[in-house]
C-alpha positions as a Python dict, from the first residue, in 0.01 Angstrom:
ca = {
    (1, 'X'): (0, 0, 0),
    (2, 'X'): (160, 350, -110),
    (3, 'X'): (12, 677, 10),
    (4, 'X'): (143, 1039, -131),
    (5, 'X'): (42, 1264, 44),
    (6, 'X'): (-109, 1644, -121),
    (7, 'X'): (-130, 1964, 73),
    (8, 'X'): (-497, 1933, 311),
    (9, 'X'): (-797, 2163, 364),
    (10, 'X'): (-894, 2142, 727),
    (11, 'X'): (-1290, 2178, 643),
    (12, 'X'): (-1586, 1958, 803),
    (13, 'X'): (-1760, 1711, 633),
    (14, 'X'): (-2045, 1937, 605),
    (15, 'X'): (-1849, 2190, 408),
    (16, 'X'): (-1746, 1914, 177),
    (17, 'X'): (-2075, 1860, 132),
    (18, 'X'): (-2240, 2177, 98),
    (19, 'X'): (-1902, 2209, -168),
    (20, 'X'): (-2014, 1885, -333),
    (21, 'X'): (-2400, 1968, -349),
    (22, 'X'): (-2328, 2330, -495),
    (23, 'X'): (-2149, 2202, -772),
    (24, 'X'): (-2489, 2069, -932),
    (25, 'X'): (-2330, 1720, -1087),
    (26, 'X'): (-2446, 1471, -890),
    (27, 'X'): (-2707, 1209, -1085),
    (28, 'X'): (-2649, 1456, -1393),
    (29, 'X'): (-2625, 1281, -1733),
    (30, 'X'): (-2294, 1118, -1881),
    (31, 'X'): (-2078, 1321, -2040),
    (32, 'X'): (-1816, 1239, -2334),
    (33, 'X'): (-1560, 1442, -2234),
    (34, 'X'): (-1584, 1274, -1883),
    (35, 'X'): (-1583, 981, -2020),
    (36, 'X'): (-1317, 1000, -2265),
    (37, 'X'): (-1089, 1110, -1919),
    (38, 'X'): (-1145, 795, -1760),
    (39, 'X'): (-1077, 553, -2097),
    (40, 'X'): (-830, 746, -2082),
    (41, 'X'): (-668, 718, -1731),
    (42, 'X'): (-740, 313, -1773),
    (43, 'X'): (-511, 312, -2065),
    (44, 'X'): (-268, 504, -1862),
    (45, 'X'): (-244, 283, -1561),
    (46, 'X'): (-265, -50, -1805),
    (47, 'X'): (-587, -149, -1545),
    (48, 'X'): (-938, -282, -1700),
    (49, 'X'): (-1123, 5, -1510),
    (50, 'X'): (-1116, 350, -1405),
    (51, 'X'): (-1443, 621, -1266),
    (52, 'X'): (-1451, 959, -1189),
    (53, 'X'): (-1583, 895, -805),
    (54, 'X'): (-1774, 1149, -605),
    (55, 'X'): (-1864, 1057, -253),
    (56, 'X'): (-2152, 1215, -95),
    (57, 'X'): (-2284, 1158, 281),
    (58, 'X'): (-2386, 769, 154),
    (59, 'X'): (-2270, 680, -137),
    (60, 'X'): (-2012, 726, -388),
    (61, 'X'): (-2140, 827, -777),
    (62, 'X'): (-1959, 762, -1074),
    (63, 'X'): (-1998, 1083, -1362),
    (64, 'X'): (-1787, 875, -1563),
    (65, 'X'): (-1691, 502, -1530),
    (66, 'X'): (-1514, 287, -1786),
    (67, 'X'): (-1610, -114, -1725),
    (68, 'X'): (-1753, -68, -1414),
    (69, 'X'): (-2114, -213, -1471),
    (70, 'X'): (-2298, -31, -1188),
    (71, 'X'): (-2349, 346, -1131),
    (72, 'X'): (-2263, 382, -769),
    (73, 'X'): (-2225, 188, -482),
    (74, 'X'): (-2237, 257, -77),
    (75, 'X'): (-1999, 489, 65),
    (76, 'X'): (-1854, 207, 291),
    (77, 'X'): (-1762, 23, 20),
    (78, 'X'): (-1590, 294, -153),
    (79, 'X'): (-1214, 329, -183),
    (80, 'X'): (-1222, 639, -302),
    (81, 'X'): (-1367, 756, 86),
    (82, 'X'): (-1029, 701, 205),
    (83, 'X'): (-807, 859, -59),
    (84, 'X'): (-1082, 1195, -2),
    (85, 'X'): (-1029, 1148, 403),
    (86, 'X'): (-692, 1222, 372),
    (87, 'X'): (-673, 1376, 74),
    (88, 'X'): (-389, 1163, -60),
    (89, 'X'): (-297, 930, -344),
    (90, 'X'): (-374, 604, -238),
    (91, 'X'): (-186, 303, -423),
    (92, 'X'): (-346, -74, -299),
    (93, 'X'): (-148, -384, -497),
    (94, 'X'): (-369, -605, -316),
    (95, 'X'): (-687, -516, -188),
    (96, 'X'): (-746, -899, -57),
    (97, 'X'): (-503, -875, 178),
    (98, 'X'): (-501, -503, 283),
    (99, 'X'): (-714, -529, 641),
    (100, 'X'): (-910, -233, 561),
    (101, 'X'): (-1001, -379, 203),
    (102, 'X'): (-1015, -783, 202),
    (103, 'X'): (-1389, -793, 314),
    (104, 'X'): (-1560, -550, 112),
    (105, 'X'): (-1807, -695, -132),
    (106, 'X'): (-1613, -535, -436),
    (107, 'X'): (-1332, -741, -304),
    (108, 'X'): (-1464, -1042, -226),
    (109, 'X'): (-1742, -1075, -530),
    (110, 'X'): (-1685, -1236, -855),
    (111, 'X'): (-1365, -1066, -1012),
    (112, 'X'): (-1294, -865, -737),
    (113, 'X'): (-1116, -539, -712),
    (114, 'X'): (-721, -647, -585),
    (115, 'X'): (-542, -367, -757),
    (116, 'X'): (-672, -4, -668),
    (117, 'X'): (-537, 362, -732),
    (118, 'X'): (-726, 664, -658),
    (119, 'X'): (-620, 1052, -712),
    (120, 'X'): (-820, 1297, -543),
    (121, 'X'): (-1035, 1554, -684),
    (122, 'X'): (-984, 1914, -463),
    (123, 'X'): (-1156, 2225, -597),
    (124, 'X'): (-988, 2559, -557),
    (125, 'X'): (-1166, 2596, -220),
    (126, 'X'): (-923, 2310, -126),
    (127, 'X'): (-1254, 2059, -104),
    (128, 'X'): (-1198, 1701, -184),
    (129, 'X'): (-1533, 1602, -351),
    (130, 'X'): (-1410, 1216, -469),
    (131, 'X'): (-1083, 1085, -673),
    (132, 'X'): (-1041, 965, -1035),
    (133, 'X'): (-946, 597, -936),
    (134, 'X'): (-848, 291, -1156),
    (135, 'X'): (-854, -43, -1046),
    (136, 'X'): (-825, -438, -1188),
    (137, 'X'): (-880, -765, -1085),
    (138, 'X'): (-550, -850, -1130),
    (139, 'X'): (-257, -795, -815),
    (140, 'X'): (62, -575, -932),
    (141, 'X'): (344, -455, -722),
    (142, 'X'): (201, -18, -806),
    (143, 'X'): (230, 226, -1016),
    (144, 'X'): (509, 373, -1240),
    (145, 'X'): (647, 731, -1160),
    (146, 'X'): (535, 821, -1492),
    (147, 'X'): (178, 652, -1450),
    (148, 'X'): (167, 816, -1154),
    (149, 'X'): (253, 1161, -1286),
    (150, 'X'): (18, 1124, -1563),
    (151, 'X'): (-269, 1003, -1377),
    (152, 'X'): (-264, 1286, -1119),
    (153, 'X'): (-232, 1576, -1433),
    (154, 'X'): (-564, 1331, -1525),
    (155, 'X'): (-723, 1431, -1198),
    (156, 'X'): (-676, 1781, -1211),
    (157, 'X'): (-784, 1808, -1545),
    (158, 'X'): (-1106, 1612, -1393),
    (159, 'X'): (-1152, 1881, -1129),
    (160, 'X'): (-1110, 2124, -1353),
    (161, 'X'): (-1358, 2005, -1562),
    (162, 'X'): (-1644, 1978, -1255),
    (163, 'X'): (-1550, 2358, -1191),
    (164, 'X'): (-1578, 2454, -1516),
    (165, 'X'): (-1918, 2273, -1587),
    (166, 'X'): (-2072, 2455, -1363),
    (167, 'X'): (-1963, 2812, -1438),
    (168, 'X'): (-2081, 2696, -1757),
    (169, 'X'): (-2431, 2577, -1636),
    (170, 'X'): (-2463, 2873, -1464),
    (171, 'X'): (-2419, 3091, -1759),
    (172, 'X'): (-2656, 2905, -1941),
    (173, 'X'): (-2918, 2988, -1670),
    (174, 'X'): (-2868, 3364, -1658),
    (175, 'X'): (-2864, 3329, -2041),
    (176, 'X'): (-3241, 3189, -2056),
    (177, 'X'): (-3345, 3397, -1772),
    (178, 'X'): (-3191, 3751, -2004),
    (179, 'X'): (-3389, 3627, -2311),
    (180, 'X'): (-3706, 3606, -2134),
    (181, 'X'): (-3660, 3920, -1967),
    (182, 'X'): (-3870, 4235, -2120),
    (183, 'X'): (-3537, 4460, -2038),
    (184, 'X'): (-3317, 4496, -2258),
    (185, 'X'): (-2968, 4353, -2187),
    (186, 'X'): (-2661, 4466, -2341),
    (187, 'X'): (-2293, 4405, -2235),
    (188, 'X'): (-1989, 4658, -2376),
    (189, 'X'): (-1595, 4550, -2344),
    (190, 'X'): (-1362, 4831, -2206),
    (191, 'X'): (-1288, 4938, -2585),
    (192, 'X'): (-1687, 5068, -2577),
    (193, 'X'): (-1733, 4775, -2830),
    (194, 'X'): (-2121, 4565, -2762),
    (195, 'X'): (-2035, 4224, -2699),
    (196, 'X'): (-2361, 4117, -2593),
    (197, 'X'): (-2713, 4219, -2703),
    (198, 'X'): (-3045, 4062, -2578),
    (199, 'X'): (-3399, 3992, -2759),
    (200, 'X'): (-3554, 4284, -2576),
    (201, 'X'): (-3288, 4505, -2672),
    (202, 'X'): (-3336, 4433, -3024),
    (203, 'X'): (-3665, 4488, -2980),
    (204, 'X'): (-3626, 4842, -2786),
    (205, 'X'): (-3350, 4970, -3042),
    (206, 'X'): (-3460, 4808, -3343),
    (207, 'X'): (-3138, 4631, -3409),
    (208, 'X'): (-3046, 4260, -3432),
    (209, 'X'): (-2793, 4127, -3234),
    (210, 'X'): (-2623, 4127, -3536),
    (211, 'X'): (-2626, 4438, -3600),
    (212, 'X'): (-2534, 4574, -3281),
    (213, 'X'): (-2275, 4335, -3180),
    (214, 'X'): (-1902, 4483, -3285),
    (215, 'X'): (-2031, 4880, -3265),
    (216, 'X'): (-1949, 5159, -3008),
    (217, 'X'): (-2185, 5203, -2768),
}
């Protein structure tokens, strides 16, 4: 068993939580370019599967899993849990005979997990919401420095993408809500230049969006 550890956020579970829940992912729909990642981190580590894990209060929810047949499973049977309580990589070459590990049912089922490797996934706020793990049926002595390199640059492209997804959700909200607005919207860069210009605006000034994008104010 190999644990490296990564600089901590003192926070309480609730804050992870409240961190976890304001991010607006969990249950949402697949993704490709979540799901590309974790092909992706599989072929990196050489191991049959891989998920993008985020544990809540119960359970822990794969956004993206590559040959892992079932969408989540209970939080005491996750790995992941302990790489996000410490907030370290956590490196298993054989989960049969690691105590904390060898009776789990996704040990001890048919095919079991025996080789495990999970990366957390901290937001800015220094939150660890879950880990992009990998894992196989088959025992091997760890990872490579390289694999491991790779596969943590994997998980912080992951986070990024969570924080990004919902900066973009978020714009697409306040983008509905200014096109069903009856005021007229319009946003100007520091040049004077429109950049943005709203139904009701085109409306009030008689100008398509168009039109008005690209002019002085």
């Amino acid at each position: 068993m190999i644990e490296l550890h990564v600089p901590q956020n003192n926070t309480t579970e609730a804050e992870r939580l409240s961190a976890l829940a304001n991010l607006g992912i969990m249950d949402s729909p697949a993704e490709t370019n979540f799901d590309e990642l974790t092909r992706l981190a599989a072929a990196t580590a050489g191991t049959r599967s891989a998920a993008i894990s985020l544990v809540d209060n119960r359970r822990q929810w794969f956004k993206a899993r590559h040959n892992i047949p079932v969408p989540e499973t209970p939080r005491d049977q996750s790995f992941c849990a302990h790489a996000l309580e410490k907030q370290q990589m956590l490196v298993v070459p054989d989960a049969s005979l690691d105590p904390r590990f060898m009776d789990n049912p996704l040990v001890t089922g048919p095919d079991g997990i025996r080789f495990y490797a999970g990366f957390p996934l901290v937001l800015a706020s220094g939150h660890c919401i879950g880990a992009l793990c990998v894992f196989d049926p088959a025992t091997r002595t760890g990872l490579t420095q390289s694999e491991i390199d790779l596969l943590a640059d994997l998980a912080k492209i992951a986070t990024t993408l969570i924080e990004t997804r919902r900066y973009r959700h978020m714009g697409e909200i306040a983008s509905r809500v200014i096109d069903t607005t009856s005021d007229a919207v319009m946003c100007v860069n520091n040049a004077g230049e429109i950049t943005f210009w709203s139904r009701a605006a085109e409306k009030m000034f008689g100008q398509t969006a168009a039109e008005a994008i690209g002019q002085q104010i």
